[in-house]
Coordinates of C-alpha atoms and ligand atoms in Angstrom, one line a residue:
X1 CA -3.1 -26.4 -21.8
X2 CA 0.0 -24.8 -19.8
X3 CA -1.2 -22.7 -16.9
X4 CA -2.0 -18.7 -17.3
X5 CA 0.0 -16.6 -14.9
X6 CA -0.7 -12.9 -14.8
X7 CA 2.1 -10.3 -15.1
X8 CA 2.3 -6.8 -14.3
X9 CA 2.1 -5.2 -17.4
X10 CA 3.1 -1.3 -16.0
X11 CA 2.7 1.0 -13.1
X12 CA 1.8 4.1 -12.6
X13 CA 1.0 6.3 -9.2
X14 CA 0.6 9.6 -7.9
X15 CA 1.1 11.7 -5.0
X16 CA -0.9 15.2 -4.3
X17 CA 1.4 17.9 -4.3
X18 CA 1.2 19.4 -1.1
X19 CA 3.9 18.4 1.2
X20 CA 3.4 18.1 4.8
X21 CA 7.0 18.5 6.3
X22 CA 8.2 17.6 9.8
X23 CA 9.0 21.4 10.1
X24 CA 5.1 21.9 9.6
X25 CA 4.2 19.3 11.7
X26 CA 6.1 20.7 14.8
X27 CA 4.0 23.9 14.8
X28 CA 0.7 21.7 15.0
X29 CA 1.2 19.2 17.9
X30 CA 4.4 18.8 20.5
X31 CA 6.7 16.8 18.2
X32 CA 10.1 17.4 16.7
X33 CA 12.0 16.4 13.4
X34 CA 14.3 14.5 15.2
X35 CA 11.7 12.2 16.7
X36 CA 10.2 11.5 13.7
X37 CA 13.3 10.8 11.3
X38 CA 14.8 8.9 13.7
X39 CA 11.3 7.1 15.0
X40 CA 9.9 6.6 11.5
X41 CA 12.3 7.4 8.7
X42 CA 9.7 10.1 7.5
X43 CA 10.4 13.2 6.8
X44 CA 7.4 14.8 4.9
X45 CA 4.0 13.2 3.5
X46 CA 1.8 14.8 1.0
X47 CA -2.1 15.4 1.9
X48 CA -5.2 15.9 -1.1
X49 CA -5.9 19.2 -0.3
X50 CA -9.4 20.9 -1.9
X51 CA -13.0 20.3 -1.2
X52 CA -14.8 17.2 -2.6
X53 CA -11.7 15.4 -3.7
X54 CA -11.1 11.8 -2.4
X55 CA -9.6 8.8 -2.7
X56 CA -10.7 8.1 -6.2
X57 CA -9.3 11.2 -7.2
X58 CA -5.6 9.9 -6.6
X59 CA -7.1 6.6 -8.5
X60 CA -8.1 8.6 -11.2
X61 CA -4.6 10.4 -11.8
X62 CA -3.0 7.2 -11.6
X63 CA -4.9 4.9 -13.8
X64 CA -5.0 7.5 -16.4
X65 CA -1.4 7.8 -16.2
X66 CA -1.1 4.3 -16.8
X67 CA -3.8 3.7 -19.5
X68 CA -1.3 6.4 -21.3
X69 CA 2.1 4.8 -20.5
X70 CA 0.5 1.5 -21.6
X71 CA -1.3 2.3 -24.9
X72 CA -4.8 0.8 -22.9
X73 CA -7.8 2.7 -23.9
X74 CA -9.9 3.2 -20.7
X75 CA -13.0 0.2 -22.4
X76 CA -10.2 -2.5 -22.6
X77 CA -10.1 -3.3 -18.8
X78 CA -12.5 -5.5 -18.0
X79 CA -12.2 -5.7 -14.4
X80 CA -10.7 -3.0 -12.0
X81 CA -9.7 -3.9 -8.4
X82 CA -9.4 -1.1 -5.8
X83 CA -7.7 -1.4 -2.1
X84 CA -8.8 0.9 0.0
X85 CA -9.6 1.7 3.4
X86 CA -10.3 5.3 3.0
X87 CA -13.2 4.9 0.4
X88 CA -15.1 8.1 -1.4
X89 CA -18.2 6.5 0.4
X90 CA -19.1 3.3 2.8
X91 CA -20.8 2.8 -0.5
X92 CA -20.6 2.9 -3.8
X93 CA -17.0 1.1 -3.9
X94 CA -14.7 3.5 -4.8
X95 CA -13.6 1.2 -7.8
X96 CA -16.8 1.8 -9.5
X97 CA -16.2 5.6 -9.2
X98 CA -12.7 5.6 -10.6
X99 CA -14.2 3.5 -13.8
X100 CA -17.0 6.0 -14.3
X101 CA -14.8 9.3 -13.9
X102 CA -12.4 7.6 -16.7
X103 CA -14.4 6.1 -19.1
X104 CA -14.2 2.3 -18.1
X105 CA -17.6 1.2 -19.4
X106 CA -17.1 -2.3 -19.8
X107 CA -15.3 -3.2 -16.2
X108 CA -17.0 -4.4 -13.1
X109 CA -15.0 -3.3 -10.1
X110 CA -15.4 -3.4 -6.1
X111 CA -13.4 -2.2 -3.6
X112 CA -10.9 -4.6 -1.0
X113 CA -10.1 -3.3 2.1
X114 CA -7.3 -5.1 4.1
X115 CA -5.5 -1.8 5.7
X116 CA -1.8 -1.7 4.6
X117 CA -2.1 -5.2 3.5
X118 CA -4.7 -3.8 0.5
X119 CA -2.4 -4.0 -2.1
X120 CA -0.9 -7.2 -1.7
X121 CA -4.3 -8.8 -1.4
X122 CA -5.8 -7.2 -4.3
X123 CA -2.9 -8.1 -6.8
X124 CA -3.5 -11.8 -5.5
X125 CA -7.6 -11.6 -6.3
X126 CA -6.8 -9.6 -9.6
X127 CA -4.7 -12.7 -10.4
X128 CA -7.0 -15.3 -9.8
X129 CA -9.4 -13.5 -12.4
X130 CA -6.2 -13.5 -14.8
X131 CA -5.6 -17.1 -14.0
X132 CA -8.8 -18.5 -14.7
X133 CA -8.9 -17.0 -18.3
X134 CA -11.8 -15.1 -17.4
X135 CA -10.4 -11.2 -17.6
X136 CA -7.0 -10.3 -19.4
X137 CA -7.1 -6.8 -18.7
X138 CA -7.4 -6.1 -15.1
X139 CA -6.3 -2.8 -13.0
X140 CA -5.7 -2.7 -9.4
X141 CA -5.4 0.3 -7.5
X142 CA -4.3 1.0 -4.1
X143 CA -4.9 4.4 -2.7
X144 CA -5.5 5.7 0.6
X145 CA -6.5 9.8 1.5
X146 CA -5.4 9.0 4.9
X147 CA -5.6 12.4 6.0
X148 CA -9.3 12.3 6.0
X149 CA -9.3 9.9 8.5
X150 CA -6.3 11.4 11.3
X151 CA -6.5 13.5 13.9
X152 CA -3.8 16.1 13.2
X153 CA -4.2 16.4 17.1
X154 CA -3.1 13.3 18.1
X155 CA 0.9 13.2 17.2
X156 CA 1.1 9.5 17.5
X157 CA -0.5 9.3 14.6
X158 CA -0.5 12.3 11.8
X159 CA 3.3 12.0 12.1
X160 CA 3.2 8.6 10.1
X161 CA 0.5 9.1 7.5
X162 CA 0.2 10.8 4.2
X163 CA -2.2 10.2 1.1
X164 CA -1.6 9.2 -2.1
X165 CA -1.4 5.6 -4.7
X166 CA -1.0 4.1 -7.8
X167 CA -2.3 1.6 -10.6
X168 CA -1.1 -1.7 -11.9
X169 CA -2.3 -3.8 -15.3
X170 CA -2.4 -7.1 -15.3
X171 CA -2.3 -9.5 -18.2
X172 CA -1.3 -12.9 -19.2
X173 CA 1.9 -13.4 -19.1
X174 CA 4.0 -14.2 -22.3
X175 CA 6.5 -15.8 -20.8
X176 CA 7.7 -17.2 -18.0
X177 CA 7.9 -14.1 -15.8
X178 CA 5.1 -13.0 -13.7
X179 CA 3.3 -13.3 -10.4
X180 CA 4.2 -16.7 -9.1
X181 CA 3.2 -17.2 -5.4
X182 CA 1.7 -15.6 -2.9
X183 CA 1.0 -16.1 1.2
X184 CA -1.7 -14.0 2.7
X185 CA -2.7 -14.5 6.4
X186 CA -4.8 -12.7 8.5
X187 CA -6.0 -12.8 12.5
X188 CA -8.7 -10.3 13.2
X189 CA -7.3 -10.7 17.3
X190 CA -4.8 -8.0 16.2
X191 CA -8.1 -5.3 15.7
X192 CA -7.7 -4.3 19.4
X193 CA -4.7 -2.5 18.5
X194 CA -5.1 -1.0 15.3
X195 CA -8.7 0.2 13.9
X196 CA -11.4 3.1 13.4
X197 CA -13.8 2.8 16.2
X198 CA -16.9 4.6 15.1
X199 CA -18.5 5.2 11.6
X200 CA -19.4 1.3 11.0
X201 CA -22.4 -0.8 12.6
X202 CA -20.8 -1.5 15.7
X203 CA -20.5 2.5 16.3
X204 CA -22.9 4.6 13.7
X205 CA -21.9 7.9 13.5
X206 CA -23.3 10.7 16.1
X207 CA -22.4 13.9 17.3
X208 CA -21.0 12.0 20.6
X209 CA -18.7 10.0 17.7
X210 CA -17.6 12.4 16.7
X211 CA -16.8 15.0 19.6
X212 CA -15.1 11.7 20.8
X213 CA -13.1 11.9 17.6
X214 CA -13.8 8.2 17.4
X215 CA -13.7 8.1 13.4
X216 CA -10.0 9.0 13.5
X217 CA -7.3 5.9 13.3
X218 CA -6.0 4.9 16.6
X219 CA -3.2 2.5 17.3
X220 CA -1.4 1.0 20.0
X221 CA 2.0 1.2 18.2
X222 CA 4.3 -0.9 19.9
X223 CA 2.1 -4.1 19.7
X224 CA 1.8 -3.1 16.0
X225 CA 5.4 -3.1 15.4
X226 CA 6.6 -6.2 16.7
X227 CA 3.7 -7.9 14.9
X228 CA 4.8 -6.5 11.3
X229 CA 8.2 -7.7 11.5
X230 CA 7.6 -10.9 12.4
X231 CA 4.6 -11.2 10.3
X232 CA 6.6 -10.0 7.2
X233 CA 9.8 -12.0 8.1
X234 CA 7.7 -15.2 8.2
X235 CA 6.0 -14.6 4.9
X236 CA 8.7 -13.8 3.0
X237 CA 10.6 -16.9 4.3
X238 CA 7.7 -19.1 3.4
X239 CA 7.4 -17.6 0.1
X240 CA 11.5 -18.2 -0.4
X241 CA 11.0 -21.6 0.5
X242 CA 7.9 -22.7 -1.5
X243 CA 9.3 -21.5 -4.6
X244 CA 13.0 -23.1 -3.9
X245 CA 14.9 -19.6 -3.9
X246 CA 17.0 -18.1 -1.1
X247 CA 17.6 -14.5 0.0
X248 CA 20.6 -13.7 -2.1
X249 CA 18.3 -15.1 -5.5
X250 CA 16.1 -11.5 -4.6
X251 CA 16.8 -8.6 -6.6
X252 CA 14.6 -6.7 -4.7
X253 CA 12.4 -6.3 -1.8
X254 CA 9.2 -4.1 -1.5
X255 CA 8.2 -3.8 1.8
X256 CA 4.8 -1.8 3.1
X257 CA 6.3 1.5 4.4
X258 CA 5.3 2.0 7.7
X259 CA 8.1 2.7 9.2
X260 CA 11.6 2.9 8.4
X261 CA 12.7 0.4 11.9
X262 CA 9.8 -1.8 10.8
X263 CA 11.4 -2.1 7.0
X264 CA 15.2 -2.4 8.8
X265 CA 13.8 -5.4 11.5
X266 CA 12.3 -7.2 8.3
X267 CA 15.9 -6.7 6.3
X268 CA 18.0 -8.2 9.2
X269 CA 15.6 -11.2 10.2
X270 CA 16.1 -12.4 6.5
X271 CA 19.3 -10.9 6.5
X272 CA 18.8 -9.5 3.0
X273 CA 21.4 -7.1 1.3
X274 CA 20.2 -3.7 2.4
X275 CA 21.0 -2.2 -1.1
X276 CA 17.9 -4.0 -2.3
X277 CA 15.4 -2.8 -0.2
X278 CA 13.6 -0.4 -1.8
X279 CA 12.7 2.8 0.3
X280 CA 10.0 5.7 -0.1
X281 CA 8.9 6.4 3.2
X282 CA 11.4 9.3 3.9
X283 CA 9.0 11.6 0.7
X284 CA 5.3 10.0 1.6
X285 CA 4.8 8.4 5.2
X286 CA 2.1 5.5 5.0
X287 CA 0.2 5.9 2.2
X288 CA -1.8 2.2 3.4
X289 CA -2.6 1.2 0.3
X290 CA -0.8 3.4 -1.8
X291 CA 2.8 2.3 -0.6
X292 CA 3.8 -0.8 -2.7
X293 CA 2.8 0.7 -6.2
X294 CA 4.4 3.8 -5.1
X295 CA 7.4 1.8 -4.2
X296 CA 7.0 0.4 -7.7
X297 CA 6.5 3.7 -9.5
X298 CA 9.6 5.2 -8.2
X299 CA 12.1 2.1 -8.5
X300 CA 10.3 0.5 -12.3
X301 CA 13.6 1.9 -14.5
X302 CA 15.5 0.2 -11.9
X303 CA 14.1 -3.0 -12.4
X304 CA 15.2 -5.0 -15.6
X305 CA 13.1 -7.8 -16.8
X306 CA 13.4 -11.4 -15.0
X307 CA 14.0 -9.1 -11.8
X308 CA 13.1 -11.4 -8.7
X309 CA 10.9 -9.3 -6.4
X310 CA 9.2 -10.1 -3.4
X311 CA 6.1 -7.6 -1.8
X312 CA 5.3 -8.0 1.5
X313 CA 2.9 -5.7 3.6
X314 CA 1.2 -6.0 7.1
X315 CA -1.7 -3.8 8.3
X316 CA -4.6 -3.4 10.4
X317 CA -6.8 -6.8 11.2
X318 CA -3.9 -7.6 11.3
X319 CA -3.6 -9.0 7.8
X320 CA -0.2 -9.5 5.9
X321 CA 1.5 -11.9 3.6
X322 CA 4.0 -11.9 0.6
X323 CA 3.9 -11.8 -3.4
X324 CA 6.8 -13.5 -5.2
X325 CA 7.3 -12.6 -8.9
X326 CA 9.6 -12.0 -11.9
X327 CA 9.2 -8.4 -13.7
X328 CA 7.8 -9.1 -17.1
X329 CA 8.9 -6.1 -19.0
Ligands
UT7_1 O1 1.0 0.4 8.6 C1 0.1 -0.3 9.4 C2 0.7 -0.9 10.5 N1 1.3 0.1 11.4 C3 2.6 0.0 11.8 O2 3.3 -0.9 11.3 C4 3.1 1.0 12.8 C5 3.8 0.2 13.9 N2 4.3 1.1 15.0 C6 5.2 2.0 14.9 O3 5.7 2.3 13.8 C7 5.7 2.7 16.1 O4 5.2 2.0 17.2 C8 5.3 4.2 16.2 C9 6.0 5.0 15.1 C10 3.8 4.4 15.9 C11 5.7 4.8 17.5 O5 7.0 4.6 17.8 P1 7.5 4.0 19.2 O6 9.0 4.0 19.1 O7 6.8 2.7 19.3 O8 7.0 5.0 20.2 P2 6.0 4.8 21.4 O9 4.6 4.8 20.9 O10 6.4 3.7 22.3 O11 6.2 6.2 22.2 C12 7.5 6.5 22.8 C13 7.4 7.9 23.3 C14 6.1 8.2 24.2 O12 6.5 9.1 25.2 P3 6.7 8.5 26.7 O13 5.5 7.8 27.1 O14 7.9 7.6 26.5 O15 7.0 9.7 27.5 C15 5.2 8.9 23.2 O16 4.3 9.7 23.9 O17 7.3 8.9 22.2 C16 6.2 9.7 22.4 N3 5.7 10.1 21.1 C17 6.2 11.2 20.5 N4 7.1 12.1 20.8 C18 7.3 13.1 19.9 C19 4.8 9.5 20.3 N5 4.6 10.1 19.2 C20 5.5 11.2 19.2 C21 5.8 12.2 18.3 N6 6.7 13.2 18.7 N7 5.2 12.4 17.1

């Protein structure tokens, strides 16, 4: 029996609709537009606003939109993946909210968190299920309500992130085209420079936490930086080589958006035609989670089937890697 590979099948994401500008962001902490653009690339982000509403909210609006664009009734899935790193709750997962609030009866779910990395890791798990014959219709959703978890005091950090995500199916392929490799790493050294420090069972939250506004993100930038690009250069070049291609066979590249230099340092260490990197950082920030099927969402009537696409991501941990695969539709 030939091997199953598992295909994306559609996308769908979703932003909230309040935008946070650079303009807005200069009359909350001592920063300027200028900074920012030419820092990050960013030049608004939008935030959930609206009390009780989290990250499986954005879920929600993005699964539904692609159980609709897909002709899926919510029962079909049998299995629905969610990275996260913002979750409703430490626990339940998040995933297991999203299928009660639309009707997804028959799934099992739980949530992955790898930081920015979440969605490359969770397409590659999805897959396996998809491989193995087990599940044929499986949903991954990244999403992140970063906002919940920044201190829009601290302007190293609210400049960059937004909220917001979106929802893949995967099936069988019927063809050829489909996810075909994929090189995750991790090394949990990297956490000094790049992690929550209270809320968990190192730190349980206490009203010294949290006047220490230790549940906010904090991140030592610089080492951050130089680890994504070379992280993401490397995996994208070991992905090119184990499946025989070169940079010039890629249609398009889908890089985590964390920051516009990040994204520019990854296109000239491959040295990849910048026209097919795709770009979305300028209207959301870093969404964690939510950036690659945003990145999807916006470019999908650009893509034509047999596309050659690589993701790549790298995030807190620090975990990274890189998905090669052909569109399918
Ligand atoms: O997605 C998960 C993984 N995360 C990443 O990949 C992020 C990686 N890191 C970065 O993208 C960049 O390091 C940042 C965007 C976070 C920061 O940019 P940078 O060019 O590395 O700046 P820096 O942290 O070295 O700060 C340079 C200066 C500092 O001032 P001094 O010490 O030189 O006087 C900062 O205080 O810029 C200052 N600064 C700001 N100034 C205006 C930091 N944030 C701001 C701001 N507005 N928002």
């Amino acid at each position: 029996m030939s091997k199953i590979r598992a295909a994306i099948t559609g996308i769908h994401a979703w932003a909230p609709e309040y935008r946070l500008t650079n303009a807005i962001l200069e009359t909350m902490v001592d920063t300027n537009d200028e900074w920012i653009f030419s820092r990050t690339g960013i030049k608004e982000r939008r935030i959930l606003k609206g009390e009780g509403l989290g990250t499986s909210d954005i879920g929600v609006e993005a699964v539904k939109g692609l159980l609709e664009k897909t002709g899926t009734d919510a029962k079909e899935i049998d299995f629905l993946l969610c990275a996260t790193t913002t979750p409703d709750m430490l626990f339940p997962a998040t995933a297991n909210i999203i299928c009660d609030k639309i009707g997804a009866t028959n799934a099992f779910g739980f949530d992955l968190n790898a930081a920015c990395s979440g969605f490359i890791y969770a397409i590659t798990t999805a897959m396996k299920f998809i491989e193995s014959g087990t599940h044929k219709k499986v949903v991954v959703v990244g999403a992140d309500k970063m906002s919940s978890i920044i201190d829009y005091e601290d302007r190293a950090t609210c400049v960059i992130f937004g909220d917001g995500g979106g929802a893949v199916l995967l099936e069988p392929a019927k063809d050829e085209d489909g996810i075909h490799d994929s090189e995750l790493y991790s090394d949990g050294s990297g956490r000094v420079y790049l992690h929550q420090k209270a809320g968990g069972s190192v730190r349980p939250a206490t009203a010294e936490t949290v006047a220490a506004k230790e549940h906010y993100v904090f991140q030592d930038g610089r080492p951050v930086f130089k680890a994504a690009v070379k992280g993401m250069s490397g995996a994208i070049t070991t992905v090119l080589k184990n499946n025989n291609l070169t940079v010039a066979d890629i249609d398009w590249l889908i890089p985590h958006q964390a920051n516009k230099r990040i994204i520019d340092s990854v296109g000239g260490a491959i040295d990849i035609n910048p026209e097919k990197v795709v770009i979305t950082i300028e209207k959301y920030g870093n969404t964690t989670s939510g950036t690659i099927p945003l990145c999807l969402w916006e470019w999908e009537d650009k893509f034509k089937k047999g596309d050659k696409i690589i993701l790549t991501a790298f995030g807190g941990g620090f975990t990274w890697g890189a998905v090669y695969l052909t569109w399918a539709y």
